[in-house]
Amino acid sequence: MLGPSTSTKLSLLKRAATRGLATPASQLKPTAQNAAQAISTNWKGTSATGGTAKNFIGGEFVESKTDRWLDVVDPSTQTVLNKVPETTNEEFAQAVDSAEQAFKTWSKTSILTRQRVAMELQRLIRENGDALASSIVLEQGKTLGDAHGDVLRGLQVVETACGIAGNLMGEKLEVSKDMDTYTRRVPLGVCASVAPFNFPAMIPLWTIPLATATGNTLVLKPSERDPGAAMIIAELAQRAGLPPGVLNVVHGTVGTVNNICDHPSIKAISFVGGDKAGKHIYERGTKNEKRVQANLGAKNHAIIMPDCNKNLALNSIVGAAFGAAGQRCMALSVAILVGNTRSWIGDIVERAKKLKVSGGFEQGADLGPLISPQAKKRVEGLITSVEEEGGKIHLDGRNLVVPGYEHGNFVGPTVAECVTNMRAYK
């Protein structure tokens, strides 16, 4: 363990959001307006000009009959882009039934047929990467470069699914003259995927291609904050030849998640997101005898040793801490500076100051807004707590106003010197 005499702990805080009321679509900048109009015109399941997100059940994009709708808001301007439904219990049951019926035939389809769908899906994602990235910028707030990276990381999993055959091979062993043992890998059944807001394309693409290429069917619940990318992917999967019912998309919050955990026909759940939701899904799902994998949050530390490459270390710290506005499980929140590297705090601050904070479509933007005003309030509260608890703020990102985006959820890069008993560190 590194003692206080040899190390300094920096709580690298970056997120944010300024409060503001929802504004009409005309408040979007021209580039964003054009992207929003293209999404609404070209894609069946989503809208970015005030329409609704659809359920995708049995190969059809279906308007929900719910009376409960949630606003999907551009984090840069508070513009309401569309409304997402709390999928009703009846609609959820229809989605699971559709997946269950489709499994009867899809599970018996040859691996070559399933691979062909995956190959076509990866081609379509490449062709429509700009549309996916634009949806992410509008709904999630990432910079355009980060949004394309979101799509690329998901695409790599689709490419893995194209070569899935080797992973599906069984094994055979002769254990005695008259006895052989063998294993076979067979589809499990209806699976479910619950995706987070911070990677609206990548996480659905972690599950859709692998679940379907291995002969399973899937019910996907994207984040209610940014469902657009998932709806575009669902349409691309349909174009790629995925039969009706193999992929279904539902929406909502706690009620939909609980339905996923409780429905007896769902055999497995994959979750990526925060600790509280992940623990709930794991406990509730496993109690109902489902296989559950839950990828939760993280507290990432970088230990900077005196013999490291200084330039590489500084660039790595700044990129890992502030990229994607810090809204990713692999974001660096703490740097432990050992020995004479403690003198590098000023270098970190200078590099962080050079980062451009702006709307995701703006040229040269390094990081965009946080997902919501609530997220901004939380982060600014953590920065304030550093002052209150005796820490030192070397770079303060509070009260940042981005010209042209005065209502956006922005906080500038923040570097604070803390100890481990402070709230900002914890």
Coordinates of C-alpha atoms in Angstrom, one line a residue:
M1 CA 0.0 0.0 0.0
L2 CA 1.3 3.5 -0.9
G3 CA 1.5 5.8 2.1
P4 CA 0.6 9.5 2.0
S5 CA 4.3 10.4 2.0
T6 CA 4.9 8.8 -1.3
S7 CA 1.7 9.4 -3.2
T8 CA -1.0 11.8 -4.0
K9 CA -4.5 10.8 -5.0
L10 CA -6.2 12.8 -7.6
S11 CA -10.0 12.4 -8.0
L12 CA -10.5 13.1 -11.7
L13 CA -14.0 14.2 -12.0
K14 CA -15.6 15.0 -15.3
R15 CA -19.3 15.0 -16.1
A16 CA -22.1 17.5 -16.0
A17 CA -25.3 19.1 -16.9
T18 CA -26.9 22.5 -16.7
R19 CA -30.6 22.8 -15.9
G20 CA -33.0 23.9 -18.5
L21 CA -36.5 23.3 -19.7
A22 CA -37.1 21.1 -22.7
T23 CA -37.0 23.2 -25.9
P24 CA -38.6 22.7 -29.3
A25 CA -36.7 20.8 -32.1
S26 CA -35.9 24.1 -33.8
Q27 CA -33.4 24.8 -31.0
L28 CA -31.1 22.2 -32.5
K29 CA -28.1 23.5 -34.4
P30 CA -28.4 23.0 -38.2
T31 CA -26.1 19.9 -38.3
A32 CA -28.1 18.3 -35.5
Q33 CA -31.4 19.3 -37.2
N34 CA -30.4 17.6 -40.4
A35 CA -29.3 14.5 -38.6
A36 CA -32.5 14.4 -36.6
Q37 CA -34.6 14.8 -39.8
A38 CA -32.7 12.0 -41.5
I39 CA -33.3 9.6 -38.6
S40 CA -37.0 10.3 -38.5
T41 CA -37.3 9.9 -42.3
N42 CA -35.2 6.8 -42.8
W43 CA -35.9 4.6 -39.9
K44 CA -39.2 2.9 -38.9
G45 CA -38.6 2.3 -35.2
T46 CA -37.4 5.7 -33.9
S47 CA -37.7 9.4 -34.3
A48 CA -35.6 12.5 -33.5
T49 CA -38.1 15.1 -34.4
G50 CA -40.7 14.6 -31.7
G51 CA -42.2 11.2 -32.6
T52 CA -42.2 8.0 -30.7
A53 CA -40.0 5.0 -30.3
K54 CA -41.7 1.8 -31.2
N55 CA -41.8 -1.7 -29.8
F56 CA -40.3 -4.3 -32.1
I57 CA -42.3 -7.5 -31.8
G58 CA -42.6 -10.4 -34.1
G59 CA -40.7 -8.6 -36.9
E60 CA -43.0 -5.5 -36.7
F61 CA -42.4 -2.0 -35.4
V62 CA -45.5 -1.5 -33.2
E63 CA -46.8 1.7 -31.5
S64 CA -47.3 1.0 -27.9
K65 CA -50.7 1.3 -26.3
T66 CA -49.3 2.5 -23.0
D67 CA -50.4 5.6 -21.3
R68 CA -46.9 6.2 -19.8
W69 CA -44.3 7.9 -22.0
L70 CA -40.8 9.1 -21.1
D71 CA -39.1 12.0 -22.9
V72 CA -35.8 11.3 -24.8
V73 CA -33.9 14.6 -24.5
D74 CA -30.8 15.9 -26.3
P75 CA -28.4 16.5 -23.4
S76 CA -26.8 19.5 -25.2
T77 CA -29.9 21.5 -25.6
Q78 CA -32.7 19.8 -23.6
T79 CA -34.6 19.4 -26.9
V80 CA -37.2 16.6 -26.7
L81 CA -36.3 14.3 -29.5
N82 CA -38.9 11.6 -29.1
K83 CA -40.9 9.7 -26.5
V84 CA -40.3 6.2 -25.4
P85 CA -43.0 4.0 -24.0
E86 CA -43.2 2.0 -20.8
T87 CA -44.0 -1.2 -22.6
T88 CA -47.2 -2.7 -21.2
N89 CA -47.4 -6.1 -19.6
E90 CA -49.4 -7.4 -22.5
E91 CA -46.9 -6.1 -25.0
F92 CA -44.0 -7.6 -23.1
A93 CA -45.8 -11.0 -23.0
Q94 CA -46.3 -10.8 -26.7
A95 CA -42.6 -10.1 -27.2
V96 CA -41.5 -13.1 -25.2
D97 CA -44.1 -15.3 -26.8
S98 CA -42.8 -14.2 -30.2
A99 CA -39.3 -15.1 -29.2
E100 CA -40.4 -18.4 -27.8
Q101 CA -42.2 -19.4 -31.0
A102 CA -39.3 -18.2 -33.2
F103 CA -36.9 -20.3 -31.1
K104 CA -38.6 -23.5 -32.2
T105 CA -37.4 -23.1 -35.8
W106 CA -34.4 -20.7 -35.4
S107 CA -32.6 -23.1 -33.0
K108 CA -32.8 -25.8 -35.7
T109 CA -31.4 -23.6 -38.4
S110 CA -28.0 -24.5 -39.6
I111 CA -25.0 -22.6 -38.3
L112 CA -24.2 -21.6 -41.9
T113 CA -27.5 -19.8 -42.2
R114 CA -27.1 -18.0 -38.9
Q115 CA -23.5 -17.0 -39.8
R116 CA -24.8 -15.5 -43.1
V117 CA -27.2 -13.3 -41.2
A118 CA -24.3 -12.1 -39.0
M119 CA -22.2 -11.4 -42.0
E120 CA -24.9 -9.4 -43.6
L121 CA -25.5 -7.5 -40.4
Q122 CA -21.9 -6.4 -40.2
R123 CA -22.0 -5.1 -43.7
L124 CA -25.2 -3.1 -43.0
I125 CA -23.7 -1.6 -39.8
R126 CA -20.7 -0.5 -41.8
E127 CA -22.9 1.1 -44.4
N128 CA -25.2 2.8 -41.8
G129 CA -22.5 3.7 -39.3
D130 CA -23.2 7.5 -39.8
A131 CA -26.8 7.1 -38.9
L132 CA -26.1 5.1 -35.8
A133 CA -23.4 7.6 -34.7
S134 CA -25.8 10.6 -35.3
S135 CA -28.5 8.9 -33.2
I136 CA -25.9 8.5 -30.4
V137 CA -24.8 12.1 -30.5
L138 CA -28.3 13.4 -30.5
E139 CA -29.7 11.2 -27.6
Q140 CA -26.6 10.4 -25.6
G141 CA -24.5 13.5 -26.2
K142 CA -21.2 11.9 -27.2
T143 CA -18.9 13.6 -29.6
L144 CA -19.2 12.3 -33.2
G145 CA -15.8 10.6 -32.9
D146 CA -16.8 8.9 -29.7
A147 CA -20.1 7.8 -31.2
H148 CA -18.4 6.2 -34.2
G149 CA -16.1 4.4 -31.6
D150 CA -19.2 3.1 -29.9
V151 CA -20.4 1.6 -33.2
L152 CA -17.0 0.2 -34.0
R153 CA -16.6 -1.6 -30.7
G154 CA -20.0 -3.2 -31.3
L155 CA -19.2 -4.1 -34.9
Q156 CA -16.1 -6.1 -33.7
V157 CA -18.5 -8.4 -31.8
V158 CA -20.6 -8.8 -34.9
E159 CA -17.5 -9.9 -36.7
T160 CA -16.7 -12.4 -33.9
A161 CA -20.2 -13.8 -34.4
C162 CA -19.4 -14.4 -38.1
G163 CA -16.8 -16.9 -37.0
I164 CA -18.8 -18.5 -34.2
A165 CA -18.7 -22.0 -35.6
G166 CA -15.5 -23.0 -33.9
N167 CA -16.9 -22.0 -30.5
L168 CA -19.9 -24.3 -31.0
M169 CA -17.9 -27.5 -31.5
G170 CA -18.4 -30.2 -28.9
E171 CA -15.9 -32.7 -27.5
K172 CA -15.6 -36.5 -27.5
L173 CA -13.4 -38.7 -25.3
E174 CA -13.0 -42.5 -25.2
V175 CA -12.8 -43.2 -21.5
S176 CA -12.7 -47.0 -21.9
K177 CA -13.0 -49.6 -24.6
D178 CA -16.8 -49.6 -24.5
M179 CA -17.5 -46.1 -23.3
D180 CA -17.3 -42.7 -24.9
T181 CA -18.3 -39.4 -23.4
Y182 CA -19.2 -36.4 -25.4
T183 CA -20.5 -32.8 -25.0
R184 CA -22.7 -30.8 -27.3
R185 CA -23.4 -27.1 -27.3
V186 CA -27.0 -26.4 -27.9
P187 CA -29.1 -23.2 -27.9
L188 CA -30.5 -22.3 -24.5
G189 CA -33.8 -20.6 -25.5
V190 CA -35.2 -17.1 -25.1
C191 CA -32.6 -14.7 -23.7
A192 CA -32.8 -11.1 -22.6
S193 CA -30.5 -8.1 -22.7
V194 CA -30.7 -5.0 -20.6
A195 CA -28.5 -2.2 -22.0
P196 CA -27.2 1.0 -20.4
F197 CA -27.3 4.6 -21.6
N198 CA -23.6 5.1 -22.0
F199 CA -23.1 2.7 -25.0
P200 CA -26.4 2.6 -26.9
A201 CA -25.0 0.8 -29.9
M202 CA -22.1 -1.2 -28.5
I203 CA -24.0 -3.1 -25.7
P204 CA -26.9 -4.2 -27.9
L205 CA -24.3 -5.4 -30.4
W206 CA -22.6 -7.4 -27.6
T207 CA -25.7 -9.5 -27.3
I208 CA -27.8 -9.5 -30.5
P209 CA -25.2 -11.2 -32.8
L210 CA -23.9 -13.7 -30.3
A211 CA -27.3 -14.7 -29.0
T212 CA -28.7 -15.2 -32.5
A213 CA -25.7 -16.8 -34.1
T214 CA -25.7 -19.5 -31.4
G215 CA -29.4 -20.3 -32.1
N216 CA -31.1 -18.4 -29.3
T217 CA -33.7 -15.7 -29.5
L218 CA -33.5 -12.4 -27.8
V219 CA -35.6 -9.8 -26.0
L220 CA -33.7 -6.5 -25.8
K221 CA -34.5 -3.6 -23.5
P222 CA -32.4 -0.6 -24.5
S223 CA -31.9 2.4 -22.1
E224 CA -35.0 4.5 -21.9
R225 CA -32.7 7.6 -22.2
D226 CA -31.3 6.8 -25.7
P227 CA -33.2 3.9 -27.5
G228 CA -32.6 5.2 -31.0
A229 CA -29.5 3.3 -31.9
A230 CA -31.0 0.0 -30.7
M231 CA -34.1 0.6 -32.9
I232 CA -31.9 1.2 -35.9
I233 CA -29.9 -1.9 -35.2
A234 CA -33.2 -3.9 -35.0
E235 CA -34.1 -2.7 -38.4
L236 CA -30.7 -3.6 -39.8
A237 CA -31.0 -7.1 -38.3
Q238 CA -34.3 -7.5 -40.0
R239 CA -32.8 -6.4 -43.3
A240 CA -30.0 -8.8 -42.7
G241 CA -32.4 -11.7 -42.8
L242 CA -33.2 -12.3 -39.1
P243 CA -36.6 -14.0 -39.1
P244 CA -39.6 -12.4 -37.2
G245 CA -39.5 -13.0 -33.5
V246 CA -35.8 -13.9 -33.2
L247 CA -35.1 -10.4 -32.0
N248 CA -37.7 -8.3 -30.1
V249 CA -37.3 -4.9 -28.5
V250 CA -39.2 -3.6 -25.6
H251 CA -38.9 -0.4 -23.5
G252 CA -39.3 1.0 -20.0
T253 CA -37.8 1.2 -16.6
V254 CA -38.2 -0.9 -13.4
G255 CA -41.4 -2.6 -14.4
T256 CA -40.0 -3.9 -17.7
V257 CA -36.8 -5.1 -16.0
N258 CA -38.8 -7.0 -13.4
N259 CA -40.8 -8.6 -16.1
I260 CA -37.6 -9.8 -17.7
C261 CA -36.4 -11.2 -14.3
D262 CA -39.7 -12.9 -13.6
H263 CA -40.9 -14.4 -16.9
P264 CA -40.5 -18.2 -16.8
S265 CA -39.8 -18.5 -20.6
I266 CA -36.6 -16.3 -20.4
K267 CA -33.7 -18.5 -19.6
A268 CA -30.8 -16.1 -19.4
I269 CA -30.2 -12.3 -18.8
S270 CA -27.2 -10.2 -19.8
F271 CA -27.0 -6.8 -18.1
V272 CA -24.5 -3.9 -18.3
G273 CA -25.0 -0.9 -16.1
G274 CA -24.9 0.5 -12.6
D275 CA -24.3 -1.4 -9.4
K276 CA -27.8 -1.0 -7.9
A277 CA -29.7 -2.2 -11.0
G278 CA -27.2 -4.9 -11.6
K279 CA -27.4 -6.4 -8.2
H280 CA -31.2 -6.3 -8.3
I281 CA -31.3 -8.1 -11.7
Y282 CA -28.8 -10.7 -10.6
E283 CA -30.6 -11.5 -7.3
R284 CA -34.1 -11.5 -8.8
G285 CA -33.1 -13.3 -12.0
T286 CA -31.1 -16.1 -10.2
K287 CA -33.9 -16.6 -7.7
N288 CA -36.1 -17.4 -10.7
E289 CA -33.5 -19.9 -11.9
K290 CA -32.2 -17.9 -14.8
R291 CA -28.6 -17.6 -15.9
V292 CA -27.5 -14.0 -15.2
Q293 CA -24.4 -12.2 -16.2
A294 CA -24.2 -8.7 -14.7
N295 CA -21.4 -6.2 -15.7
L296 CA -21.5 -3.4 -13.1
G297 CA -19.7 -0.2 -12.4
A298 CA -16.0 0.2 -11.5
K299 CA -13.6 2.4 -9.5
N300 CA -10.6 2.6 -11.7
H301 CA -7.1 3.7 -10.5
A302 CA -3.9 4.5 -12.4
I303 CA -0.7 4.2 -10.5
I304 CA 1.9 6.5 -12.0
M305 CA 5.5 5.4 -11.2
P306 CA 8.5 7.6 -11.4
D307 CA 10.2 5.6 -14.1
C308 CA 7.3 5.8 -16.6
N309 CA 7.2 7.6 -19.9
K310 CA 5.9 11.0 -18.7
N311 CA 4.3 12.1 -22.0
L312 CA 2.6 8.8 -22.6
A313 CA 1.4 8.7 -19.0
L314 CA 0.0 12.2 -19.0
N315 CA -1.8 11.7 -22.3
S316 CA -3.2 8.3 -21.1
I317 CA -4.5 9.9 -17.8
V318 CA -6.3 12.7 -19.6
G319 CA -7.8 10.5 -22.3
A320 CA -9.0 7.8 -19.8
A321 CA -10.3 10.3 -17.3
F322 CA -12.3 12.7 -19.5
G323 CA -13.1 10.7 -22.7
A324 CA -16.8 10.1 -23.2
A325 CA -17.3 12.7 -20.5
G326 CA -16.3 10.1 -18.0
Q327 CA -19.5 8.2 -18.5
R328 CA -18.1 4.7 -19.0
C329 CA -17.2 1.9 -16.6
M330 CA -13.5 2.0 -17.7
A331 CA -13.2 5.7 -17.1
L332 CA -10.2 6.7 -14.9
S333 CA -11.5 8.4 -11.7
V334 CA -8.3 8.2 -9.6
A335 CA -4.6 8.7 -10.4
I336 CA -2.1 7.8 -7.7
L337 CA 1.0 9.8 -8.2
V338 CA 4.1 8.1 -6.7
G339 CA 7.3 9.9 -5.6
N340 CA 8.4 12.7 -7.9
T341 CA 5.4 12.2 -10.2
R342 CA 3.4 14.3 -7.7
S343 CA 4.9 17.3 -9.4
W344 CA 3.0 16.4 -12.6
I345 CA -0.3 17.7 -11.3
G346 CA 0.2 21.0 -13.1
D347 CA 1.0 19.1 -16.3
I348 CA -2.3 17.2 -16.0
V349 CA -4.2 20.4 -15.4
E350 CA -2.7 22.1 -18.4
R351 CA -3.5 19.2 -20.7
A352 CA -7.1 19.0 -19.4
K353 CA -7.6 22.7 -19.9
K354 CA -6.9 22.3 -23.6
L355 CA -9.8 19.9 -24.1
K356 CA -12.8 21.4 -25.9
V357 CA -16.1 20.9 -24.3
S358 CA -19.1 21.4 -26.7
G359 CA -22.0 19.8 -28.5
G360 CA -21.2 16.4 -30.1
F361 CA -21.5 17.6 -33.7
E362 CA -19.1 20.5 -33.2
Q363 CA -15.8 20.4 -35.0
G364 CA -12.9 19.6 -32.6
A365 CA -15.1 18.7 -29.6
D366 CA -13.3 16.5 -27.2
L367 CA -16.1 15.8 -24.8
G368 CA -19.8 16.5 -24.7
P369 CA -22.5 16.8 -22.0
L370 CA -23.6 14.4 -19.3
I371 CA -26.7 12.4 -19.9
S372 CA -29.0 14.4 -17.6
P373 CA -29.3 17.5 -15.3
Q374 CA -29.4 15.1 -12.4
A375 CA -26.0 13.6 -13.4
K376 CA -24.6 17.2 -13.6
K377 CA -26.0 18.0 -10.2
R378 CA -24.4 14.9 -8.7
V379 CA -21.0 15.6 -10.2
E380 CA -21.0 19.3 -9.2
G381 CA -22.0 18.2 -5.7
L382 CA -19.0 15.9 -5.5
I383 CA -16.7 18.7 -6.6
T384 CA -18.2 21.0 -4.0
S385 CA -17.6 18.3 -1.3
V386 CA -13.9 18.4 -2.0
E387 CA -13.8 22.0 -0.8
E388 CA -16.0 21.3 2.1
E389 CA -13.9 18.3 3.3
G390 CA -10.5 20.1 3.0
G391 CA -9.3 18.9 -0.4
K392 CA -7.8 21.0 -3.2
I393 CA -9.4 21.7 -6.5
H394 CA -6.7 22.3 -9.1
L395 CA -9.1 22.6 -12.1
D396 CA -12.8 23.4 -11.5
G397 CA -15.3 22.5 -14.2
R398 CA -18.4 23.8 -12.4
N399 CA -20.5 26.6 -13.8
L400 CA -19.2 26.0 -17.4
V401 CA -21.3 27.7 -20.0
V402 CA -20.8 26.5 -23.6
P403 CA -21.8 29.2 -26.1
G404 CA -24.7 28.1 -28.2
Y405 CA -25.5 25.3 -25.7
E406 CA -26.4 27.3 -22.6
H407 CA -29.0 24.7 -21.5
G408 CA -26.6 21.7 -22.0
N409 CA -25.6 19.3 -19.2
F410 CA -21.9 20.4 -19.3
V411 CA -19.2 20.4 -16.7
G412 CA -15.6 21.0 -17.7
P413 CA -12.7 18.7 -16.9
T414 CA -12.0 18.7 -13.2
V415 CA -8.9 17.7 -11.2
A416 CA -9.1 17.5 -7.4
E417 CA -6.6 16.4 -4.9
C418 CA -8.2 14.2 -2.3
V419 CA -7.6 11.5 0.4
T420 CA -9.5 8.2 0.6
N421 CA -12.0 9.2 3.3
M422 CA -13.5 12.0 1.2
R423 CA -16.8 11.6 -0.5
A424 CA -15.4 12.5 -3.9
Y425 CA -13.0 9.6 -3.7
K426 CA -15.5 7.1 -2.4

